[in-house]
CSV table of C-alpha atoms and ligand atoms in Angstrom, one decimal:
chain,number,residue,atom,x,y,z
C,1,MET,CA,120.6,139.5,65.4
C,2,GLY,CA,117.6,137.1,65.5
C,3,ALA,CA,114.8,137.4,68.0
C,4,VAL,CA,115.6,136.1,71.5
C,5,SER,CA,113.2,133.2,71.1
C,6,GLU,CA,114.5,132.0,67.8
C,7,ARG,CA,114.9,128.3,67.9
C,8,ILE,CA,118.2,126.6,67.3
C,9,ARG,CA,117.9,123.6,65.0
C,10,ALA,CA,119.9,120.4,65.0
C,11,PRO,CA,122.7,120.6,62.4
C,12,LYS,CA,121.7,119.5,58.8
C,13,GLY,CA,122.0,115.7,58.4
C,14,THR,CA,121.8,114.9,62.1
C,15,HIS,CA,118.8,113.4,63.8
C,16,ASP,CA,117.9,113.2,67.5
C,17,LEU,CA,117.0,109.9,68.9
C,18,LEU,CA,114.1,110.3,71.4
C,19,PRO,CA,112.3,107.5,73.2
C,20,PRO,CA,111.0,105.0,72.1
C,21,VAL,CA,113.4,105.1,69.1
C,22,SER,CA,116.4,105.6,71.3
C,23,GLU,CA,115.4,102.5,73.3
C,24,LYS,CA,115.2,100.5,70.1
C,25,PHE,CA,118.8,101.5,69.4
C,26,ALA,CA,119.8,100.5,72.9
C,27,ALA,CA,118.0,97.1,72.4
C,28,VAL,CA,119.9,96.5,69.1
C,29,GLU,CA,123.2,97.3,70.9
C,30,ASP,CA,122.3,95.0,73.8
C,31,THR,CA,121.6,92.2,71.2
C,32,ALA,CA,125.0,92.9,69.6
C,33,ARG,CA,126.7,92.7,72.9
C,34,ARG,CA,125.0,89.4,73.7
C,35,VAL,CA,125.3,87.7,70.3
C,36,PHE,CA,128.9,88.9,69.6
C,37,GLY,CA,129.8,88.2,73.2
C,38,SER,CA,128.7,84.7,72.8
C,39,PHE,CA,131.2,84.2,70.0
C,40,GLY,CA,134.0,85.6,72.3
C,41,TYR,CA,134.0,89.1,70.8
C,42,ALA,CA,134.8,92.0,73.2
C,43,GLU,CA,133.9,95.7,72.8
C,44,ILE,CA,136.4,98.3,71.8
C,45,ARG,CA,135.9,102.1,71.9
C,46,THR,CA,138.2,104.4,70.0
C,47,PRO,CA,138.2,108.2,69.8
C,48,ILE,CA,135.6,110.0,67.7
C,49,PHE,CA,138.3,112.1,66.1
C,50,GLU,CA,141.6,110.9,64.7
C,51,SER,CA,144.6,112.3,62.8
C,52,THR,CA,143.4,113.1,59.3
C,53,ASP,CA,146.3,111.1,57.8
C,54,LEU,CA,144.9,107.9,59.3
C,55,PHE,CA,141.9,107.9,56.9
C,56,ALA,CA,143.9,109.1,53.9
C,57,ARG,CA,146.2,106.1,54.4
C,58,SER,CA,143.5,103.5,55.1
C,59,VAL,CA,140.2,104.3,53.5
C,60,GLY,CA,142.2,105.7,50.6
C,61,ASP,CA,142.6,109.3,49.4
C,62,THR,CA,140.8,108.8,46.1
C,63,THR,CA,137.7,107.4,47.7
C,64,ASP,CA,134.6,109.6,48.0
C,65,ILE,CA,134.8,109.4,51.8
C,66,VAL,CA,138.2,110.9,52.0
C,67,HIS,CA,138.0,113.1,48.9
C,68,LYS,CA,134.8,115.0,49.7
C,69,GLU,CA,133.0,113.7,52.8
C,70,MET,CA,135.3,114.2,55.8
C,71,TYR,CA,134.7,116.6,58.6
C,72,THR,CA,138.3,117.8,58.9
C,73,PHE,CA,139.4,120.7,61.1
C,74,ALA,CA,142.5,122.1,62.7
C,75,ASP,CA,142.7,122.1,66.5
C,76,ARG,CA,144.1,125.0,68.5
C,77,LYS,CA,147.6,123.9,67.8
C,78,GLY,CA,147.0,123.5,64.1
C,79,ARG,CA,146.9,119.7,64.0
C,80,SER,CA,144.6,118.3,61.3
C,81,LEU,CA,141.9,116.2,62.8
C,82,THR,CA,138.9,114.4,61.3
C,83,LEU,CA,135.7,113.1,62.8
C,84,ARG,CA,135.8,109.5,62.1
C,85,PRO,CA,133.9,108.5,58.9
C,86,GLU,CA,134.2,104.8,59.8
C,87,ASN,CA,135.7,102.8,62.7
C,88,THR,CA,138.0,100.1,61.2
C,89,ALA,CA,140.9,102.5,60.7
C,90,GLY,CA,140.6,103.6,64.3
C,91,VAL,CA,140.5,100.1,65.6
C,92,VAL,CA,143.6,99.0,63.7
C,93,ARG,CA,145.4,102.2,64.7
C,94,ALA,CA,144.6,101.5,68.4
C,95,LEU,CA,145.8,97.8,68.1
C,96,VAL,CA,149.0,98.8,66.3
C,97,GLU,CA,149.7,101.5,69.0
C,98,LYS,CA,149.1,99.0,71.8
C,99,GLY,CA,151.4,96.4,70.3
C,100,ILE,CA,149.3,94.1,68.2
C,101,GLN,CA,152.3,91.7,67.7
C,102,GLU,CA,152.1,90.7,71.4
C,103,MET,CA,148.4,90.0,71.4
C,104,PRO,CA,147.1,86.4,71.4
C,105,ARG,CA,145.4,85.4,68.1
C,106,PRO,CA,142.8,85.7,67.0
C,107,ILE,CA,141.7,89.2,68.1
C,108,ARG,CA,137.9,89.4,68.3
C,109,LEU,CA,136.4,92.8,68.7
C,110,TRP,CA,133.1,94.7,68.2
C,111,TYR,CA,132.2,98.4,68.4
C,112,ALA,CA,129.1,100.6,68.3
C,113,GLY,CA,129.2,104.4,67.8
C,114,PRO,CA,128.6,107.5,65.7
C,115,GLN,CA,130.4,108.1,62.4
C,116,PHE,CA,130.5,111.3,60.3
C,117,ARG,CA,130.3,111.9,56.6
C,118,TYR,CA,129.6,115.1,54.8
C,119,GLU,CA,127.0,113.6,52.4
C,120,GLN,CA,123.9,115.1,50.9
C,121,PRO,CA,121.2,114.1,53.5
C,122,GLN,CA,118.2,112.1,52.3
C,123,ALA,CA,116.1,109.3,53.7
C,124,GLY,CA,118.5,106.8,55.3
C,125,ARG,CA,121.6,109.0,54.6
C,126,TYR,CA,122.8,111.2,57.4
C,127,ARG,CA,125.9,113.3,58.2
C,128,GLU,CA,126.0,111.7,61.7
C,129,PHE,CA,125.0,108.1,61.7
C,130,ARG,CA,125.8,105.1,63.8
C,131,GLN,CA,127.6,101.9,63.0
C,132,ILE,CA,127.9,98.6,64.8
C,133,GLY,CA,130.9,96.7,63.6
C,134,VAL,CA,133.0,93.6,64.1
C,135,GLU,CA,136.7,93.0,63.5
C,136,LEU,CA,138.4,89.7,63.5
C,137,LEU,CA,142.2,89.9,63.2
C,138,GLY,CA,144.8,87.2,62.8
C,139,VAL,CA,142.9,84.7,60.7
C,140,ALA,CA,143.9,84.4,57.1
C,141,GLY,CA,141.6,81.6,55.9
C,142,PRO,CA,138.0,81.7,54.8
C,143,ALA,CA,137.0,80.3,58.2
C,144,GLY,CA,137.4,83.8,59.6
C,145,ASP,CA,135.1,85.3,57.0
C,146,ALA,CA,132.6,82.5,57.6
C,147,GLU,CA,132.6,83.1,61.4
C,148,VAL,CA,131.8,86.8,61.2
C,149,LEU,CA,129.1,86.2,58.6
C,150,THR,CA,127.5,83.4,60.6
C,151,MET,CA,127.5,85.7,63.7
C,152,LEU,CA,126.1,88.5,61.6
C,153,PHE,CA,123.2,86.4,60.4
C,154,GLN,CA,122.5,85.2,63.9
C,155,PHE,CA,122.4,88.8,65.1
C,156,LEU,CA,120.1,89.8,62.2
C,157,GLU,CA,117.8,86.9,62.8
C,158,GLU,CA,117.5,87.8,66.5
C,159,LEU,CA,116.3,91.2,65.3
C,160,GLY,CA,113.6,89.7,63.2
C,161,PHE,CA,115.4,89.8,59.8
C,162,THR,CA,114.9,86.3,58.4
C,163,ASP,CA,114.8,87.1,54.7
C,164,LEU,CA,118.1,88.9,54.2
C,165,LEU,CA,120.7,87.9,51.7
C,166,ALA,CA,124.4,88.7,51.6
C,167,ASN,CA,125.7,89.8,48.1
C,168,ILE,CA,129.3,88.6,48.2
C,169,ASN,CA,132.2,89.0,45.9
C,170,CYS,CA,136.0,88.5,45.8
C,171,ILE,CA,138.3,91.3,44.8
C,172,PRO,CA,141.7,90.2,43.5
C,173,LYS,CA,144.8,91.5,45.3
C,174,GLY,CA,148.3,92.4,44.2
C,175,GLU,CA,149.2,91.9,40.6
C,176,ALA,CA,145.8,90.4,39.8
C,177,ARG,CA,144.1,93.5,41.1
C,178,LYS,CA,146.3,95.7,38.8
C,179,ALA,CA,145.4,93.5,35.8
C,180,PHE,CA,141.7,93.8,36.7
C,181,SER,CA,142.0,97.6,37.0
C,182,ARG,CA,143.6,97.8,33.6
C,183,ALA,CA,140.9,95.6,32.0
C,184,LEU,CA,138.3,97.8,33.6
C,185,GLN,CA,140.0,101.0,32.2
C,186,GLU,CA,140.0,99.4,28.7
C,187,HIS,CA,136.4,98.5,29.0
C,188,VAL,CA,135.4,102.1,30.0
C,189,ARG,CA,137.8,104.2,27.8
C,190,PRO,CA,135.6,104.1,24.6
C,191,SER,CA,132.8,105.5,26.6
C,192,LEU,CA,134.7,108.2,28.6
C,193,ASP,CA,132.7,111.0,27.0
C,194,ARG,CA,129.6,109.6,28.6
C,195,LEU,CA,131.1,110.1,32.1
C,196,GLY,CA,131.2,113.2,34.2
C,197,ALA,CA,134.6,114.8,35.3
C,198,GLU,CA,134.5,113.1,38.6
C,199,ASP,CA,134.0,109.6,37.1
C,200,ARG,CA,136.7,110.3,34.5
C,201,ARG,CA,139.1,111.1,37.4
C,202,ARG,CA,138.1,107.7,39.0
C,203,VAL,CA,138.9,105.8,35.8
C,204,GLU,CA,142.4,107.3,35.7
C,205,GLN,CA,143.2,107.2,39.4
C,206,ASN,CA,141.3,104.3,40.9
C,207,PRO,CA,139.1,102.5,38.4
C,208,LEU,CA,137.5,100.2,41.0
C,209,ARG,CA,135.9,103.3,42.5
C,210,LEU,CA,133.8,103.7,39.4
C,211,PHE,CA,131.5,101.1,40.9
C,212,ASP,CA,130.7,103.6,43.6
C,213,SER,CA,129.4,106.2,41.2
C,214,LYS,CA,125.9,107.3,41.7
C,215,ASP,CA,125.5,108.4,38.1
C,216,PRO,CA,123.2,106.1,36.2
C,217,GLU,CA,125.3,106.7,33.0
C,218,ALA,CA,128.4,105.4,34.8
C,219,GLN,CA,126.4,102.3,35.9
C,220,SER,CA,125.3,101.7,32.3
C,221,VAL,CA,128.9,102.1,31.0
C,222,LEU,CA,129.9,99.4,33.6
C,223,ARG,CA,127.4,96.9,32.2
C,224,GLY,CA,129.3,94.1,30.6
C,225,ALA,CA,132.5,95.2,32.4
C,226,PRO,CA,135.0,92.4,33.2
C,227,SER,CA,134.2,90.6,36.4
C,228,THR,CA,136.5,90.6,39.4
C,229,LEU,CA,136.1,86.9,39.6
C,230,GLU,CA,137.8,86.3,36.3
C,231,PHE,CA,141.0,87.8,37.6
C,232,LEU,CA,141.4,85.9,40.8
C,233,ASP,CA,144.7,83.9,41.2
C,234,ASP,CA,144.5,80.3,42.3
C,235,VAL,CA,144.9,81.0,46.0
C,236,SER,CA,142.3,83.7,46.0
C,237,ARG,CA,139.9,81.6,44.0
C,238,ALA,CA,140.3,78.7,46.5
C,239,HIS,CA,139.6,81.2,49.3
C,240,HIS,CA,136.4,82.3,47.7
C,241,GLU,CA,135.2,78.8,46.8
C,242,GLU,CA,135.9,77.5,50.3
C,243,LEU,CA,134.1,80.5,51.8
C,244,LYS,CA,131.0,79.8,49.7
C,245,ARG,CA,131.1,76.1,50.9
C,246,LEU,CA,131.4,77.2,54.5
C,247,LEU,CA,128.5,79.7,54.2
C,248,SER,CA,126.3,77.1,52.6
C,249,LEU,CA,127.0,74.7,55.5
C,250,ALA,CA,126.3,77.5,58.0
C,251,ARG,CA,123.0,78.2,56.2
C,252,VAL,CA,124.1,81.9,55.6
C,253,ARG,CA,121.9,83.0,52.6
C,254,PHE,CA,124.2,84.6,50.0
C,255,PHE,CA,124.3,85.5,46.3
C,256,GLU,CA,127.5,86.0,44.3
C,257,ASP,CA,127.6,89.5,42.9
C,258,PRO,CA,130.7,90.7,41.0
C,259,SER,CA,129.6,94.3,41.1
C,260,VAL,CA,130.1,94.6,44.8
C,261,VAL,CA,133.4,96.3,45.2
C,262,ARG,CA,132.7,98.6,48.3
C,263,GLY,CA,133.7,102.2,48.6
C,264,LEU,CA,136.8,101.8,50.7
C,265,ASP,CA,140.2,101.0,49.3
C,266,TYR,CA,141.5,98.6,52.0
C,267,TYR,CA,139.4,95.6,51.0
C,268,THR,CA,141.1,92.5,49.6
C,269,LEU,CA,139.4,89.3,48.6
C,270,THR,CA,136.1,88.8,50.4
C,271,VAL,CA,133.6,91.7,50.2
C,272,TYR,CA,129.9,91.7,50.8
C,273,GLU,CA,126.8,93.9,51.3
C,274,VAL,CA,123.4,93.3,52.7
C,275,ALA,CA,120.5,95.4,51.6
C,276,SER,CA,116.9,95.5,52.6
C,277,GLU,CA,113.9,96.0,50.3
C,278,ARG,CA,112.1,97.7,53.2
C,279,LEU,CA,114.4,100.8,52.8
C,280,GLY,CA,114.2,103.3,49.9
C,281,ALA,CA,117.1,104.2,47.6
C,282,GLN,CA,119.6,104.0,50.4
C,283,ASN,CA,119.0,100.3,51.0
C,284,ALA,CA,122.4,99.0,52.1
C,285,ILE,CA,122.2,97.9,55.7
C,286,LEU,CA,125.8,96.8,56.0
C,287,GLY,CA,129.0,96.2,54.3
C,288,GLY,CA,132.1,94.2,55.1
C,289,GLY,CA,135.0,92.2,53.9
C,290,ARG,CA,138.6,91.2,54.3
C,291,TYR,CA,141.4,93.8,54.7
C,292,ASP,CA,144.6,91.8,54.9
C,293,GLU,CA,146.9,94.7,54.1
C,294,LEU,CA,145.6,97.4,56.4
C,295,VAL,CA,147.4,96.5,59.6
C,296,HIS,CA,150.8,96.6,57.7
C,297,GLN,CA,149.8,99.8,55.9
C,298,LEU,CA,149.3,101.4,59.3
C,299,GLY,CA,152.7,100.4,60.6
C,300,GLY,CA,151.9,97.0,62.2
C,301,PRO,CA,153.2,93.5,61.3
C,302,PRO,CA,151.3,91.9,58.3
C,303,THR,CA,148.1,90.6,59.9
C,304,PRO,CA,145.1,89.2,58.0
C,305,ALA,CA,141.8,90.7,59.1
C,306,THR,CA,138.1,90.7,58.3
C,307,GLY,CA,135.0,92.4,59.5
C,308,PHE,CA,131.8,94.3,58.8
C,309,ALA,CA,130.0,97.6,59.7
C,310,ILE,CA,126.2,97.8,60.0
C,311,GLY,CA,124.4,101.1,59.5
C,312,GLU,CA,122.5,101.1,62.8
C,313,ASP,CA,120.1,103.9,61.7
C,314,ARG,CA,119.1,102.0,58.6
C,315,LEU,CA,118.9,98.7,60.5
C,316,VAL,CA,116.5,100.2,63.0
C,317,GLU,CA,114.4,101.8,60.2
C,318,ALA,CA,114.1,98.5,58.5
C,319,MET,CA,113.2,96.6,61.6
C,320,LEU,CA,109.6,95.4,61.9
C,321,THR,CA,110.0,93.6,65.2
C,322,ASP,CA,110.0,95.7,68.3
C,323,VAL,CA,113.0,94.3,70.2
C,324,ARG,CA,112.6,96.4,73.3
C,325,PRO,CA,112.0,94.2,76.4
C,326,LYS,CA,108.5,93.5,77.7
C,327,LYS,CA,108.2,94.6,81.3
C,328,THR,CA,105.8,94.6,84.1
C,329,LEU,CA,105.1,98.1,85.4
C,330,PHE,CA,104.3,98.9,89.1
C,331,PHE,CA,102.6,102.3,89.2
C,332,VAL,CA,102.9,103.5,92.8
C,333,ILE,CA,100.1,106.0,93.6
C,334,PRO,CA,100.3,108.1,96.8
C,335,ASP,CA,96.8,109.3,97.8
C,336,SER,CA,98.0,112.6,99.1
C,337,SER,CA,101.3,114.4,99.8
C,338,ALA,CA,101.3,112.9,103.3
C,339,ASP,CA,101.7,109.4,101.7
C,340,PHE,CA,104.6,110.4,99.5
C,341,VAL,CA,107.5,109.3,101.6
C,342,TYR,CA,105.8,106.0,102.4
C,343,ALA,CA,105.2,105.5,98.7
C,344,LEU,CA,108.9,106.1,97.9
C,345,ASP,CA,109.8,103.4,100.5
C,346,VAL,CA,107.3,100.9,99.0
C,347,ALA,CA,108.7,101.6,95.5
C,348,SER,CA,112.3,101.0,96.8
C,349,ARG,CA,111.2,97.7,98.4
C,350,ILE,CA,109.6,96.5,95.2
C,351,ARG,CA,112.7,97.4,93.1
C,352,ALA,CA,114.9,95.6,95.7
C,353,CYS,CA,113.0,92.3,95.4
C,354,ASP,CA,112.0,92.5,91.7
C,355,HIS,CA,115.0,93.5,89.5
C,356,ASP,CA,113.2,92.9,86.2
C,357,SER,CA,110.1,95.2,86.5
C,358,ILE,CA,109.8,98.9,86.2
C,359,VAL,CA,108.6,100.8,89.3
C,360,GLU,CA,107.4,104.3,88.8
C,361,VAL,CA,106.0,106.6,91.5
C,362,ASP,CA,103.1,108.9,90.4
C,363,LEU,CA,104.7,112.3,90.8
C,364,GLN,CA,101.7,114.3,89.6
C,365,GLY,CA,99.9,114.3,92.9
C,366,ARG,CA,96.7,112.9,91.3
C,367,GLY,CA,95.5,110.9,94.2
C,368,ILE,CA,94.3,107.3,94.1
C,369,VAL,CA,91.1,107.7,91.9
C,370,LYS,CA,92.8,109.7,89.1
C,371,GLY,CA,96.0,107.8,89.5
C,372,LEU,CA,94.2,104.5,89.0
C,373,SER,CA,92.6,105.8,85.8
C,374,ARG,CA,96.1,107.0,84.6
C,375,ALA,CA,97.4,103.4,85.3
C,376,GLY,CA,94.5,102.1,83.2
C,377,GLN,CA,95.6,104.3,80.3
C,378,ILE,CA,99.2,103.2,80.6
C,379,ALA,CA,98.1,99.6,80.3
C,380,GLN,CA,96.5,100.6,76.9
C,381,GLU,CA,99.6,102.5,75.6
C,382,PRO,CA,102.1,99.7,75.1
C,383,ASN,CA,104.5,102.0,73.2
C,384,ARG,CA,104.4,105.1,75.4
C,385,TYR,CA,107.3,104.0,77.6
C,386,ALA,CA,110.9,103.2,77.0
C,387,PHE,CA,110.0,99.5,77.3
C,388,ARG,CA,107.0,97.5,76.1
C,389,VAL,CA,104.3,97.2,78.8
C,390,GLU,CA,103.4,93.6,79.5
C,391,ARG,CA,101.1,94.3,82.5
C,392,VAL,CA,100.5,97.1,84.9
C,393,HIS,CA,100.1,96.7,88.7
C,394,ALA,CA,98.7,99.8,90.5
C,395,VAL,CA,100.2,100.1,94.0
C,396,LEU,CA,97.8,102.1,96.1
C,397,VAL,CA,99.3,104.0,99.1
C,398,GLY,CA,96.7,105.9,101.2
C,399,GLU,CA,96.4,106.8,104.8
C,400,LYS,CA,95.1,103.3,105.8
C,401,GLU,CA,98.1,101.6,104.2
C,402,ARG,CA,100.6,104.0,105.6
C,403,GLU,CA,99.3,103.7,109.2
C,404,ALA,CA,99.1,99.9,109.1
C,405,GLY,CA,102.4,99.4,107.2
C,406,ASP,CA,100.5,97.8,104.3
C,407,VAL,CA,100.5,97.9,100.6
C,408,THR,CA,97.5,97.4,98.2
C,409,ILE,CA,98.4,96.0,94.8
C,410,LYS,CA,95.8,95.9,92.0
C,411,ASN,CA,96.6,93.8,88.9
C,412,LEU,CA,95.0,95.8,86.1
C,413,SER,CA,94.7,92.9,83.7
C,414,THR,CA,92.7,90.7,86.1
C,415,GLY,CA,91.2,93.3,88.4
C,416,ASP,CA,92.5,91.2,91.3
C,417,GLN,CA,93.4,93.4,94.4
C,418,GLN,CA,95.3,92.4,97.5
C,419,THR,CA,96.4,94.2,100.7
C,420,PHE,CA,99.2,92.8,102.8
C,421,GLN,CA,102.1,93.9,105.0
C,422,ARG,CA,105.0,95.7,103.1
C,423,SER,CA,107.4,93.2,104.9
C,424,GLU,CA,105.7,90.4,102.9
C,425,LEU,CA,106.4,92.1,99.5
C,426,ALA,CA,109.3,89.8,98.6
C,427,GLY,CA,107.3,86.6,99.1
C,428,ARG,CA,104.1,87.9,97.5
C,429,LEU,CA,105.9,89.2,94.4
C,430,GLY,CA,107.9,86.0,94.1
C,431,ALA,CA,104.7,84.0,94.3
C,432,ALA,CA,103.0,86.2,91.7
C,433,ARG,CA,105.9,85.6,89.3
C,434,ASP,CA,105.9,81.8,89.7
A,501,AMP,P1,130.6,101.7,54.8
A,501,AMP,O1,131.3,102.1,56.0
A,501,AMP,O2,130.5,102.8,53.7
A,501,AMP,O3,130.9,100.4,54.2
A,501,AMP,O4,129.0,101.6,55.2
A,501,AMP,C1,128.5,100.6,56.0
A,501,AMP,C2,127.1,100.8,56.3
A,501,AMP,O5,127.0,102.1,57.0
A,501,AMP,C3,126.2,101.1,55.0
A,501,AMP,O6,125.8,99.9,54.5
A,501,AMP,C4,125.1,101.9,55.6
A,501,AMP,O7,124.1,101.1,56.2
A,501,AMP,C5,125.8,102.7,56.7
A,501,AMP,N1,126.0,104.1,56.2
A,501,AMP,C6,127.1,104.5,55.5
A,501,AMP,N2,127.0,105.8,55.2
A,501,AMP,C7,125.8,106.3,55.9
A,501,AMP,C8,125.2,107.5,56.0
A,501,AMP,N3,125.7,108.6,55.5
A,501,AMP,N4,124.0,107.6,56.7
A,501,AMP,C9,123.5,106.4,57.2
A,501,AMP,N5,124.1,105.2,57.1
A,501,AMP,C10,125.2,105.1,56.5
C-alpha cells in the first residue's frame, strides 16, 4: 500500500480545466449558443454512454475509433456500453427513438460535451476531449451544407479566427463509392509490402480508411491515388459544384482537397476539415460533412443530414483572442468584522441594480487600508479572475458609513471617490454607466 499522503493523479489523457481556461471554454460555448441560436439551432443533450452497438453500426466497425479507441465496459447486468467517442450517432439515435418522422423539417440542433477515445495522448490529443457540434437533418440539397458552413465560419470569426480555410471534398456514394474503393485497392496493391499489417487490413476491408493512416509510408503509397472527385455520378457532382458556388457567394474560404475522407464511415458526399497552423501535429480543429444514410441505418426513415464537430480543446488552444467578457469589479471592503453584515447588504444592493458587474466582498478581514491596496493589485491583474477586469471600484464600508447608512465608492482608474446614501445606489450607478 502506498503512503497515506500519496497523491492521486488525473487519469492519463485527461486534463482538468481550471480558471481562467475553464472560463474560456464557457465563453466559447456561450458564443456557440448565441451564433447557432441566431440561425434557429437548439441545443440537444444525449447520454455520455450508449449501447456499444450504436457506434459499431454508425461510425463503422472497421474504423480506428470503433476498432481500437472505444471505452467499452459491461454494466452490472452485463450490457455492453461505450463512452461516446462522438455525438452524431447519439443525436440520431435520440431522434429516431423520439419519432423523427413526426418532427417538422428541417431539424436544427447543436450540442457541446465530452467525448472519449482511447488514443495515445500527445499535445492536442486527449482521451477525454470536448466537442461542439451541429446537426441539420431533413435537407438533401447543398443549401443545407452551405448553411452549416456559413454558420461555422461566423462562429469562428467571432472567436477571432479570420484566416481559416475549409478543406472540402465530395465522397461518392452507392455504386460510385464501390468503384472508387476498387480503384483505390488497385492503386495500392502493387505496394502492399510497404504497408504495415494494420494498413493491409484496411486495404482489404475498407480501403477509404487508408487515408486515416498515420504511417508516412502509407501516405506516400497514396500519392497519385485516384481522386474521389473522378468517381462522382452526375447528381453528386452537381451537388458538389452547387455547394462550391454557394460557399463562394457566402464568402466561406475553402479549398478543394480530394484527400479529405474523414475517419468515420457514415459520411456521404460533402466532407470537410478545418486545420490551424497555430497547433502542432494535431492541427485539425474540426471535421464535418453529410451523412445521408445514417438515420436509415439506425432504424429511422431515410433522412438526409449534414453537420460538423469542432474539437473544443484544440479550438481554445489555437485562440489568440480572449473572448471572456470584460467586467467592472466592485470590491467591497469592510473595515472590521463589525462592518461585515453591512458590507454584505451593500454588495447585494449593488448586484440588484447592476446585473452586469461582478461584486466581491473582501473576506480576508484586511481592513480598508490593506483592502484598498489589494483592490489596486486586482486592477493590475486583468487575467486573475474568471472574467477580464475592465475597471475596479473599491467600496469602502467603515464605521462612519455603517452608522450613517452611507457607501463610499472609489474608482481606481480615476481616483475619484464619492460618499452617498446607500438608498441612492441605483441612481448613482446608473449615472456612472451612462
Ligand atoms: P472527428 O469526430 O474524428 O471528426 O473529430 C472532430 C474534431 O474533434 C477533430 O478535428 C479534433 O479537433 C477533435 N478531436 C478528435 N479526436 C480528438 C482527441 N483525441 N483529442 C482532442 N481533440 C480531438
